[in-house]
mmCIF file of C-alpha atoms in Angstrom:
data_model
loop_
_atom_site.group_PDB
_atom_site.id
_atom_site.type_symbol
_atom_site.label_atom_id
_atom_site.label_comp_id
_atom_site.label_asym_id
_atom_site.label_seq_id
_atom_site.Cartn_x
_atom_site.Cartn_y
_atom_site.Cartn_z
ATOM 1 C CA UNK A 1 -0.034 -27.745 4.338
ATOM 2 C CA UNK A 2 0.598 -28.926 7.847
ATOM 3 C CA UNK A 3 0.345 -26.578 10.823
ATOM 4 C CA UNK A 4 3.793 -25.228 11.767
ATOM 5 C CA UNK A 5 4.970 -24.603 15.296
ATOM 6 C CA UNK A 6 4.383 -20.969 16.176
ATOM 7 C CA UNK A 7 5.005 -18.439 18.906
ATOM 8 C CA UNK A 8 4.229 -14.750 19.237
ATOM 9 C CA UNK A 9 7.088 -12.427 18.203
ATOM 10 C CA UNK A 10 8.823 -10.681 21.059
ATOM 11 C CA UNK A 11 7.998 -7.154 19.843
ATOM 12 C CA UNK A 12 4.233 -7.517 20.167
ATOM 13 C CA UNK A 13 2.183 -6.380 23.144
ATOM 14 C CA UNK A 14 1.675 -9.363 25.450
ATOM 15 C CA UNK A 15 -1.501 -7.818 26.851
ATOM 16 C CA UNK A 16 -3.361 -8.662 23.646
ATOM 17 C CA UNK A 17 -4.617 -12.012 22.451
ATOM 18 C CA UNK A 18 -3.282 -13.053 19.068
ATOM 19 C CA UNK A 19 -5.117 -15.236 16.598
ATOM 20 C CA UNK A 20 -3.188 -17.265 14.070
ATOM 21 C CA UNK A 21 -3.926 -18.606 10.650
ATOM 22 C CA UNK A 22 -1.802 -20.392 8.045
ATOM 23 C CA UNK A 23 -0.550 -18.805 4.850
ATOM 24 C CA UNK A 24 0.936 -20.614 1.882
ATOM 25 C CA UNK A 25 3.156 -18.565 -0.418
ATOM 26 C CA UNK A 26 1.302 -15.346 -1.226
ATOM 27 C CA UNK A 27 -2.133 -16.753 -0.493
ATOM 28 C CA UNK A 28 -3.782 -16.892 2.902
ATOM 29 C CA UNK A 29 -5.294 -20.277 3.582
ATOM 30 C CA UNK A 30 -8.360 -20.051 5.771
ATOM 31 C CA UNK A 31 -7.750 -23.494 7.274
ATOM 32 C CA UNK A 32 -6.406 -24.644 9.633
ATOM 33 C CA UNK A 33 -7.053 -21.781 12.023
ATOM 34 C CA UNK A 34 -5.644 -21.380 15.498
ATOM 35 C CA UNK A 35 -5.746 -19.070 18.439
ATOM 36 C CA UNK A 36 -3.162 -18.580 21.108
ATOM 37 C CA UNK A 37 -2.233 -15.976 23.671
ATOM 38 C CA UNK A 38 1.442 -15.129 23.991
ATOM 39 C CA UNK A 39 3.396 -18.381 24.124
ATOM 40 C CA UNK A 40 0.471 -20.576 25.169
ATOM 41 C CA UNK A 41 -0.424 -23.827 23.484
ATOM 42 C CA UNK A 42 -2.109 -23.475 20.092
ATOM 43 C CA UNK A 43 -5.769 -24.452 19.870
ATOM 44 C CA UNK A 44 -8.099 -24.693 16.905
ATOM 45 C CA UNK A 45 -10.708 -21.988 16.402
ATOM 46 C CA UNK A 46 -13.743 -22.133 14.065
ATOM 47 C CA UNK A 47 -13.622 -19.916 10.984
ATOM 48 C CA UNK A 48 -16.585 -17.738 12.006
ATOM 49 C CA UNK A 49 -15.139 -17.132 15.443
ATOM 50 C CA UNK A 50 -11.786 -16.090 13.977
ATOM 51 C CA UNK A 51 -13.306 -13.507 11.661
ATOM 52 C CA UNK A 52 -15.550 -12.206 14.437
ATOM 53 C CA UNK A 53 -12.427 -11.776 16.569
ATOM 54 C CA UNK A 54 -10.950 -9.338 14.070
ATOM 55 C CA UNK A 55 -13.497 -6.746 15.097
ATOM 56 C CA UNK A 56 -13.304 -7.411 18.821
ATOM 57 C CA UNK A 57 -9.779 -6.148 19.445
ATOM 58 C CA UNK A 58 -8.055 -9.476 18.725
ATOM 59 C CA UNK A 59 -5.174 -9.569 16.279
ATOM 60 C CA UNK A 60 -4.979 -12.007 13.398
ATOM 61 C CA UNK A 61 -1.575 -13.442 12.620
ATOM 62 C CA UNK A 62 -0.136 -15.781 10.050
ATOM 63 C CA UNK A 63 1.887 -18.710 11.242
ATOM 64 C CA UNK A 64 4.702 -18.365 8.739
ATOM 65 C CA UNK A 65 5.998 -14.946 9.753
ATOM 66 C CA UNK A 66 4.133 -14.775 13.075
ATOM 67 C CA UNK A 67 3.152 -11.164 12.504
ATOM 68 C CA UNK A 68 -0.315 -9.688 13.115
ATOM 69 C CA UNK A 69 -2.646 -9.263 10.162
ATOM 70 C CA UNK A 70 -4.964 -6.832 11.901
ATOM 71 C CA UNK A 71 -4.889 -4.787 15.038
ATOM 72 C CA UNK A 72 -8.050 -2.658 15.124
ATOM 73 C CA UNK A 73 -6.809 0.080 17.423
ATOM 74 C CA UNK A 74 -4.614 3.143 17.064
ATOM 75 C CA UNK A 75 -1.364 3.676 18.926
ATOM 76 C CA UNK A 76 -1.736 6.218 21.698
ATOM 77 C CA UNK A 77 1.695 7.745 21.181
ATOM 78 C CA UNK A 78 1.268 8.954 17.583
ATOM 79 C CA UNK A 79 -0.076 12.277 16.380
ATOM 80 C CA UNK A 80 -3.759 12.238 15.462
ATOM 81 C CA UNK A 81 -4.445 14.772 12.706
ATOM 82 C CA UNK A 82 -7.543 16.931 12.649
ATOM 83 C CA UNK A 83 -8.435 15.679 9.148
ATOM 84 C CA UNK A 84 -9.437 19.159 8.053
ATOM 85 C CA UNK A 85 -9.020 20.371 4.480
ATOM 86 C CA UNK A 86 -7.001 23.602 4.501
ATOM 87 C CA UNK A 87 -4.629 23.486 1.522
ATOM 88 C CA UNK A 88 -6.981 24.157 -1.392
ATOM 89 C CA UNK A 89 -4.811 26.901 -2.858
ATOM 90 C CA UNK A 90 -1.868 24.527 -3.229
ATOM 91 C CA UNK A 91 -3.748 21.361 -4.177
ATOM 92 C CA UNK A 92 -5.890 22.966 -6.866
ATOM 93 C CA UNK A 93 -2.733 24.169 -8.606
ATOM 94 C CA UNK A 94 -1.020 20.761 -8.425
ATOM 95 C CA UNK A 95 -3.730 18.416 -9.662
ATOM 96 C CA UNK A 96 -4.241 19.837 -13.198
ATOM 97 C CA UNK A 97 -0.493 19.548 -13.785
ATOM 98 C CA UNK A 98 -0.607 15.762 -13.372
ATOM 99 C CA UNK A 99 -0.637 13.798 -16.622
ATOM 100 C CA UNK A 100 -1.895 10.298 -17.459
ATOM 101 C CA UNK A 101 0.859 9.981 -20.076
ATOM 102 C CA UNK A 102 3.469 10.073 -17.314
ATOM 103 C CA UNK A 103 1.662 7.269 -15.520
ATOM 104 C CA UNK A 104 1.611 5.185 -18.701
ATOM 105 C CA UNK A 105 5.344 5.775 -19.168
ATOM 106 C CA UNK A 106 6.105 4.461 -15.676
ATOM 107 C CA UNK A 107 3.865 1.417 -16.180
ATOM 108 C CA UNK A 108 5.608 0.676 -19.486
ATOM 109 C CA UNK A 109 8.999 0.998 -17.836
ATOM 110 C CA UNK A 110 8.127 -1.465 -15.082
ATOM 111 C CA UNK A 111 6.396 -3.985 -17.340
ATOM 112 C CA UNK A 112 9.428 -4.078 -19.632
ATOM 113 C CA UNK A 113 10.964 -6.450 -17.088
ATOM 114 C CA UNK A 114 10.033 -10.113 -17.579
ATOM 115 C CA UNK A 115 8.831 -10.171 -14.010
ATOM 116 C CA UNK A 116 9.554 -8.277 -10.807
ATOM 117 C CA UNK A 117 9.608 -11.283 -8.506
ATOM 118 C CA UNK A 118 11.274 -10.639 -5.170
ATOM 119 C CA UNK A 119 14.112 -13.147 -5.785
ATOM 120 C CA UNK A 120 14.591 -12.799 -9.551
ATOM 121 C CA UNK A 121 17.316 -10.865 -11.342
ATOM 122 C CA UNK A 122 14.646 -8.767 -13.055
ATOM 123 C CA UNK A 123 13.015 -8.104 -9.689
ATOM 124 C CA UNK A 124 16.282 -6.675 -8.434
ATOM 125 C CA UNK A 125 16.809 -4.732 -11.666
ATOM 126 C CA UNK A 126 13.288 -3.257 -11.474
ATOM 127 C CA UNK A 127 14.051 -1.875 -8.024
ATOM 128 C CA UNK A 128 17.263 -0.347 -9.372
ATOM 129 C CA UNK A 129 15.351 1.158 -12.299
ATOM 130 C CA UNK A 130 12.743 2.753 -10.054
ATOM 131 C CA UNK A 131 15.461 4.082 -7.762
ATOM 132 C CA UNK A 132 16.987 5.912 -10.731
ATOM 133 C CA UNK A 133 13.574 7.201 -11.820
ATOM 134 C CA UNK A 134 12.794 8.588 -8.401
ATOM 135 C CA UNK A 135 16.295 9.987 -8.086
ATOM 136 C CA UNK A 136 15.685 11.917 -11.294
ATOM 137 C CA UNK A 137 12.606 13.504 -9.699
ATOM 138 C CA UNK A 138 14.600 14.936 -6.821
ATOM 139 C CA UNK A 139 15.654 18.502 -7.382
ATOM 140 C CA UNK A 140 19.434 18.650 -6.835
ATOM 141 C CA UNK A 141 19.069 22.179 -5.457
ATOM 142 C CA UNK A 142 16.870 20.922 -2.640
ATOM 143 C CA UNK A 143 18.649 19.354 0.284
ATOM 144 C CA UNK A 144 15.370 18.202 1.846
ATOM 145 C CA UNK A 145 14.797 15.333 -0.607
ATOM 146 C CA UNK A 146 16.511 11.948 -0.421
ATOM 147 C CA UNK A 147 16.059 8.707 -2.362
ATOM 148 C CA UNK A 148 17.317 5.389 -1.038
ATOM 149 C CA UNK A 149 16.999 1.651 -1.455
ATOM 150 C CA UNK A 150 16.198 -0.451 1.600
ATOM 151 C CA UNK A 151 17.720 -3.930 1.802
ATOM 152 C CA UNK A 152 15.738 -6.670 3.526
ATOM 153 C CA UNK A 153 16.905 -9.914 5.148
ATOM 154 C CA UNK A 154 16.307 -13.110 3.211
ATOM 155 C CA UNK A 155 15.772 -11.874 -0.349
ATOM 156 C CA UNK A 156 17.633 -9.609 -2.812
ATOM 157 C CA UNK A 157 14.943 -7.216 -4.029
ATOM 158 C CA UNK A 158 15.134 -3.840 -2.294
ATOM 159 C CA UNK A 159 12.382 -1.393 -1.479
ATOM 160 C CA UNK A 160 12.724 2.181 -2.755
ATOM 161 C CA UNK A 161 11.945 5.214 -0.575
ATOM 162 C CA UNK A 162 11.739 8.875 -1.580
ATOM 163 C CA UNK A 163 11.676 11.239 1.398
ATOM 164 C CA UNK A 164 10.712 14.911 1.475
ATOM 165 C CA UNK A 165 11.874 16.069 4.885
ATOM 166 C CA UNK A 166 9.393 18.257 6.742
ATOM 167 C CA UNK A 167 10.152 21.697 8.142
ATOM 168 C CA UNK A 168 9.031 22.335 11.724
ATOM 169 C CA UNK A 169 7.169 18.992 12.138
ATOM 170 C CA UNK A 170 9.765 16.733 10.544
ATOM 171 C CA UNK A 171 9.356 14.004 13.179
ATOM 172 C CA UNK A 172 5.760 13.487 12.106
ATOM 173 C CA UNK A 173 5.668 11.222 9.056
ATOM 174 C CA UNK A 174 3.150 10.687 6.247
ATOM 175 C CA UNK A 175 3.650 7.460 4.259
ATOM 176 C CA UNK A 176 2.376 6.750 0.743
ATOM 177 C CA UNK A 177 3.177 3.339 -0.703
ATOM 178 C CA UNK A 178 2.695 0.711 -3.368
ATOM 179 C CA UNK A 179 4.587 -2.470 -4.201
ATOM 180 C CA UNK A 180 7.157 -3.027 -6.877
ATOM 181 C CA UNK A 181 7.151 -6.852 -7.031
ATOM 182 C CA UNK A 182 5.014 -9.195 -9.132
ATOM 183 C CA UNK A 183 4.037 -12.845 -8.924
ATOM 184 C CA UNK A 184 2.598 -15.515 -11.228
ATOM 185 C CA UNK A 185 0.073 -18.007 -9.888
ATOM 186 C CA UNK A 186 -0.876 -21.417 -11.220
ATOM 187 C CA UNK A 187 -4.441 -22.583 -11.805
ATOM 188 C CA UNK A 188 -4.860 -23.317 -8.093
ATOM 189 C CA UNK A 189 -3.766 -19.824 -7.100
ATOM 190 C CA UNK A 190 -0.351 -20.895 -5.824
ATOM 191 C CA UNK A 191 2.878 -19.093 -6.648
ATOM 192 C CA UNK A 192 4.733 -20.811 -9.502
ATOM 193 C CA UNK A 193 7.040 -17.927 -10.467
ATOM 194 C CA UNK A 194 10.511 -18.767 -11.757
ATOM 195 C CA UNK A 195 13.346 -16.624 -13.058
ATOM 196 C CA UNK A 196 11.931 -16.797 -16.598
ATOM 197 C CA UNK A 197 8.204 -16.533 -15.854
ATOM 198 C CA UNK A 198 6.414 -13.665 -17.534
ATOM 199 C CA UNK A 199 4.604 -11.645 -14.842
ATOM 200 C CA UNK A 200 4.381 -8.026 -16.057
ATOM 201 C CA UNK A 201 2.110 -6.776 -13.262
ATOM 202 C CA UNK A 202 0.855 -3.713 -15.142
ATOM 203 C CA UNK A 203 -2.079 -3.276 -12.803
ATOM 204 C CA UNK A 204 -0.683 -5.198 -9.822
ATOM 205 C CA UNK A 205 1.104 -3.018 -8.991
ATOM 206 C CA UNK A 206 2.924 -0.983 -11.622
ATOM 207 C CA UNK A 207 -0.224 1.150 -11.682
ATOM 208 C CA UNK A 208 0.020 2.053 -8.002
ATOM 209 C CA UNK A 209 3.722 2.850 -8.284
ATOM 210 C CA UNK A 210 3.018 4.975 -11.370
ATOM 211 C CA UNK A 211 0.248 6.894 -9.570
ATOM 212 C CA UNK A 212 2.592 7.590 -6.660
ATOM 213 C CA UNK A 213 5.440 8.587 -8.967
ATOM 214 C CA UNK A 214 3.285 11.187 -10.689
ATOM 215 C CA UNK A 215 2.125 12.517 -7.316
ATOM 216 C CA UNK A 216 5.726 12.813 -6.136
ATOM 217 C CA UNK A 217 6.766 14.490 -9.389
ATOM 218 C CA UNK A 218 4.175 17.243 -9.243
ATOM 219 C CA UNK A 219 4.765 17.918 -5.549
ATOM 220 C CA UNK A 220 8.533 18.193 -6.029
ATOM 221 C CA UNK A 221 8.276 20.248 -9.218
ATOM 222 C CA UNK A 222 6.035 22.757 -7.448
ATOM 223 C CA UNK A 223 8.663 23.445 -4.803
ATOM 224 C CA UNK A 224 6.181 22.574 -2.068
ATOM 225 C CA UNK A 225 7.784 22.083 1.341
ATOM 226 C CA UNK A 226 5.635 20.183 3.829
ATOM 227 C CA UNK A 227 5.694 20.754 7.564
ATOM 228 C CA UNK A 228 5.544 17.003 8.115
ATOM 229 C CA UNK A 229 7.944 14.553 6.471
ATOM 230 C CA UNK A 230 6.460 12.730 3.471
ATOM 231 C CA UNK A 231 7.767 9.325 2.429
ATOM 232 C CA UNK A 232 6.901 7.645 -0.869
ATOM 233 C CA UNK A 233 7.601 3.906 -0.637
ATOM 234 C CA UNK A 234 7.802 1.179 -3.282
ATOM 235 C CA UNK A 235 7.818 -2.015 -1.253
ATOM 236 C CA UNK A 236 9.616 -5.197 -2.185
ATOM 237 C CA UNK A 237 8.016 -8.625 -1.722
ATOM 238 C CA UNK A 238 4.432 -7.566 -1.052
ATOM 239 C CA UNK A 239 3.220 -10.678 -2.830
ATOM 240 C CA UNK A 240 5.165 -12.845 -0.384
ATOM 241 C CA UNK A 241 3.750 -12.220 3.088
ATOM 242 C CA UNK A 242 4.088 -8.415 2.762
ATOM 243 C CA UNK A 243 7.713 -8.989 3.682
ATOM 244 C CA UNK A 244 9.143 -5.673 2.486
ATOM 245 C CA UNK A 245 6.569 -3.421 4.136
ATOM 246 C CA UNK A 246 6.516 -5.500 7.294
ATOM 247 C CA UNK A 247 10.249 -5.057 7.643
ATOM 248 C CA UNK A 248 9.992 -1.299 7.120
ATOM 249 C CA UNK A 249 6.996 -0.937 9.443
ATOM 250 C CA UNK A 250 8.884 -2.857 12.117
ATOM 251 C CA UNK A 251 11.880 -0.525 11.778
ATOM 252 C CA UNK A 252 9.562 2.484 12.102
ATOM 253 C CA UNK A 253 7.361 0.988 14.809
ATOM 254 C CA UNK A 254 8.355 3.713 17.287
ATOM 255 C CA UNK A 255 8.130 6.585 14.796
ATOM 256 C CA UNK A 256 5.306 9.113 14.739
ATOM 257 C CA UNK A 257 3.514 7.820 11.642
ATOM 258 C CA UNK A 258 0.585 10.208 11.216
ATOM 259 C CA UNK A 259 -1.038 8.358 8.326
ATOM 260 C CA UNK A 260 -0.423 5.720 5.657
ATOM 261 C CA UNK A 261 -1.903 5.498 2.153
ATOM 262 C CA UNK A 262 -1.513 2.352 0.037
ATOM 263 C CA UNK A 263 -2.068 2.264 -3.731
ATOM 264 C CA UNK A 264 -2.263 -1.337 -4.913
ATOM 265 C CA UNK A 265 -4.027 -1.643 -8.279
ATOM 266 C CA UNK A 266 -5.338 1.683 -9.582
ATOM 267 C CA UNK A 267 -5.806 1.308 -13.347
ATOM 268 C CA UNK A 268 -8.735 -1.052 -13.918
ATOM 269 C CA UNK A 269 -12.257 0.357 -13.626
ATOM 270 C CA UNK A 270 -14.240 -2.794 -13.021
ATOM 271 C CA UNK A 271 -17.153 -1.185 -11.186
ATOM 272 C CA UNK A 272 -19.512 1.726 -11.677
ATOM 273 C CA UNK A 273 -17.888 4.028 -9.117
ATOM 274 C CA UNK A 274 -14.459 5.601 -9.512
ATOM 275 C CA UNK A 275 -12.696 4.932 -6.203
ATOM 276 C CA UNK A 276 -13.527 2.280 -3.623
ATOM 277 C CA UNK A 277 -12.341 2.568 -0.045
ATOM 278 C CA UNK A 278 -11.312 -0.649 1.669
ATOM 279 C CA UNK A 279 -13.207 -0.842 4.944
ATOM 280 C CA UNK A 280 -11.197 -3.687 6.478
ATOM 281 C CA UNK A 281 -7.697 -3.390 7.992
ATOM 282 C CA UNK A 282 -7.964 0.386 7.678
ATOM 283 C CA UNK A 283 -8.616 3.468 9.813
ATOM 284 C CA UNK A 284 -12.202 4.719 9.803
ATOM 285 C CA UNK A 285 -11.416 8.407 10.379
ATOM 286 C CA UNK A 286 -8.713 8.512 7.724
ATOM 287 C CA UNK A 287 -10.961 6.679 5.255
ATOM 288 C CA UNK A 288 -13.614 9.368 5.720
ATOM 289 C CA UNK A 289 -10.926 12.024 5.221
ATOM 290 C CA UNK A 290 -10.026 10.459 1.866
ATOM 291 C CA UNK A 291 -13.679 10.481 0.801
ATOM 292 C CA UNK A 292 -13.792 14.166 1.747
ATOM 293 C CA UNK A 293 -10.691 14.776 -0.388
ATOM 294 C CA UNK A 294 -12.367 13.128 -3.387
ATOM 295 C CA UNK A 295 -15.478 15.276 -2.953
ATOM 296 C CA UNK A 296 -13.428 18.441 -2.504
ATOM 297 C CA UNK A 297 -10.839 18.090 -5.239
ATOM 298 C CA UNK A 298 -11.799 15.399 -7.781
ATOM 299 C CA UNK A 299 -14.694 17.303 -9.297
ATOM 300 C CA UNK A 300 -15.358 20.128 -11.743
ATOM 301 C CA UNK A 301 -13.491 21.842 -13.233
ATOM 302 C CA UNK A 302 -10.901 19.051 -12.990
ATOM 303 C CA UNK A 303 -13.485 16.477 -14.127
ATOM 304 C CA UNK A 304 -16.747 17.033 -16.005
ATOM 305 C CA UNK A 305 -18.563 15.295 -13.165
ATOM 306 C CA UNK A 306 -17.495 14.732 -9.582
ATOM 307 C CA UNK A 307 -15.785 11.396 -9.069
ATOM 308 C CA UNK A 308 -17.767 8.855 -7.101
ATOM 309 C CA UNK A 309 -16.686 6.723 -4.173
ATOM 310 C CA UNK A 310 -17.820 3.392 -2.824
ATOM 311 C CA UNK A 311 -16.896 0.920 -0.116
ATOM 312 C CA UNK A 312 -15.541 -2.588 -0.408
ATOM 313 C CA UNK A 313 -13.762 -5.198 1.636
ATOM 314 C CA UNK A 314 -10.299 -5.820 0.250
ATOM 315 C CA UNK A 315 -10.271 -9.331 1.636
ATOM 316 C CA UNK A 316 -8.099 -11.435 3.822
ATOM 317 C CA UNK A 317 -5.033 -11.170 1.590
ATOM 318 C CA UNK A 318 -4.724 -7.431 2.127
ATOM 319 C CA UNK A 319 -1.815 -5.315 0.948
ATOM 320 C CA UNK A 320 1.017 -3.320 2.483
ATOM 321 C CA UNK A 321 -1.327 -1.052 4.456
ATOM 322 C CA UNK A 322 -1.887 -4.090 6.692
ATOM 323 C CA UNK A 323 1.762 -3.927 7.790
ATOM 324 C CA UNK A 324 1.115 -0.479 9.250
ATOM 325 C CA UNK A 325 -2.390 -1.140 10.514
ATOM 326 C CA UNK A 326 -1.190 -4.147 12.494
ATOM 327 C CA UNK A 327 1.193 -1.845 14.394
ATOM 328 C CA UNK A 328 -1.537 0.597 15.302
ATOM 329 C CA UNK A 329 -1.037 3.282 12.640
ATOM 330 C CA UNK A 330 -3.889 4.828 10.653
ATOM 331 C CA UNK A 331 -3.815 3.228 7.196
ATOM 332 C CA UNK A 332 -6.080 3.378 4.147
ATOM 333 C CA UNK A 333 -6.271 1.736 0.741
ATOM 334 C CA UNK A 334 -8.359 3.290 -2.019
ATOM 335 C CA UNK A 335 -8.967 0.585 -4.619
ATOM 336 C CA UNK A 336 -9.760 0.501 -8.325
ATOM 337 C CA UNK A 337 -13.056 -1.393 -8.085
ATOM 338 C CA UNK A 338 -15.282 -3.396 -5.805
ATOM 339 C CA UNK A 339 -13.421 -6.490 -4.620
ATOM 340 C CA UNK A 340 -15.556 -8.949 -6.589
ATOM 341 C CA UNK A 341 -15.091 -6.957 -9.794
ATOM 342 C CA UNK A 342 -11.336 -6.373 -9.740
ATOM 343 C CA UNK A 343 -8.964 -7.154 -12.593
ATOM 344 C CA UNK A 344 -9.078 -10.899 -13.324
ATOM 345 C CA UNK A 345 -5.720 -10.817 -15.127
ATOM 346 C CA UNK A 346 -3.521 -10.143 -12.093
ATOM 347 C CA UNK A 347 -0.883 -12.701 -11.097
ATOM 348 C CA UNK A 348 -0.636 -13.872 -14.692
ATOM 349 C CA UNK A 349 1.157 -13.112 -17.929
ATOM 350 C CA UNK A 350 -1.990 -11.264 -19.002
ATOM 351 C CA UNK A 351 -1.671 -8.434 -16.475
ATOM 352 C CA UNK A 352 -0.766 -5.939 -19.179
ATOM 353 C CA UNK A 353 -1.560 -2.294 -19.779
ATOM 354 C CA UNK A 354 -3.888 -3.331 -22.592
ATOM 355 C CA UNK A 355 -5.947 -5.373 -20.139
ATOM 356 C CA UNK A 356 -6.473 -2.444 -17.769
ATOM 357 C CA UNK A 357 -6.731 1.199 -18.897
ATOM 358 C CA UNK A 358 -4.272 1.898 -21.728
ATOM 359 C CA UNK A 359 -4.782 5.644 -21.304
ATOM 360 C CA UNK A 360 -3.790 5.635 -17.615
ATOM 361 C CA UNK A 361 -6.714 7.935 -16.805
ATOM 362 C CA UNK A 362 -8.131 5.674 -14.100
ATOM 363 C CA UNK A 363 -4.770 5.503 -12.348
ATOM 364 C CA UNK A 364 -4.486 9.286 -12.613
ATOM 365 C CA UNK A 365 -7.514 9.622 -10.320
ATOM 366 C CA UNK A 366 -5.602 7.804 -7.600
ATOM 367 C CA UNK A 367 -2.434 9.781 -8.259
ATOM 368 C CA UNK A 368 -4.362 13.005 -7.759
ATOM 369 C CA UNK A 369 -5.939 11.653 -4.583
ATOM 370 C CA UNK A 370 -2.466 10.707 -3.315
ATOM 371 C CA UNK A 371 -1.123 14.193 -4.056
ATOM 372 C CA UNK A 372 -4.030 15.797 -2.192
ATOM 373 C CA UNK A 373 -3.554 13.412 0.731
ATOM 374 C CA UNK A 374 0.188 14.145 0.926
ATOM 375 C CA UNK A 375 -0.244 17.922 0.859
ATOM 376 C CA UNK A 376 -3.198 18.096 3.236
ATOM 377 C CA UNK A 377 -1.735 15.671 5.772
ATOM 378 C CA UNK A 378 1.740 17.096 5.253
ATOM 379 C CA UNK A 379 0.465 20.522 6.276
ATOM 380 C CA UNK A 380 0.498 19.553 9.928
ATOM 381 C CA UNK A 381 -3.185 20.185 10.721
#
């Protein structure tokens, strides 16, 4: 594709340099690469220099949406948690109540749609379906829980958000997300999805949504009331430039987002360890906190052996955590396997439950980690 004309968006900090690279559809193309500062003339930059810049305080942007892909710093005006584990009494009661069968049921419900593409009728219907599912989780006797659909400019699929309003620290927000949309790629890795294309997306990302749904269910059923506000988000159009999460992150750019967890693909165990932490486009301190949560809670007697963690790079395509990371919020993405050993069936008609973990047990690990993260970070420590 040819290089489009670009300029930095007006809501970004002009004191930073911004690096640009071209995306095509849902895939990031590593060439041609550019660098510019503010509105200055675009100049070419070698590939190695661009990737080195990502770890030197320079933001990476894509030229289509002109939004930053990575901003390796944390906003100074948001609450920094202590990352201490203090809620064992609550968490240890919640986690055994979570069931893999519930995760499988949610995956089956989402994959019943032909696809969940961000512009298709089924993509819109899948959002409506999940809205009703999450609405059914909300206890009508509790006025602190709300479920809503978020409309976005330019496409019909809506994101779904379930909010548990905090008590005395309600302005501090914990975000847990996954994406509801799917895509089908051709042999070259380019998006060829049409209205009638089969793209079930069982692993990518019905699994992440199912893990989050089970976490939300057990937290709500327990009657737990967090000090901080907790938001569960099912983003639209992740496969297309992260458009849904970028829109939401932009709307909440001035909010006190304490931490963000992304679950994108949780039900395929392609590597020897159980949970892999993405080291790129994420927050180092929060990543360590998540590893501590695994070691504290995902062990005996819940599991015969303690679950194991590893580290991987989730790659230049990223997921919705990037939308928050680029705005300076602490974000993390635990992943189902090492990047080079992930599910090969994604973005195809073969991304089915049968081609991941039919039992849902692998995804349950991530659901339990999400529940622990929500309660511990929601405690306001």
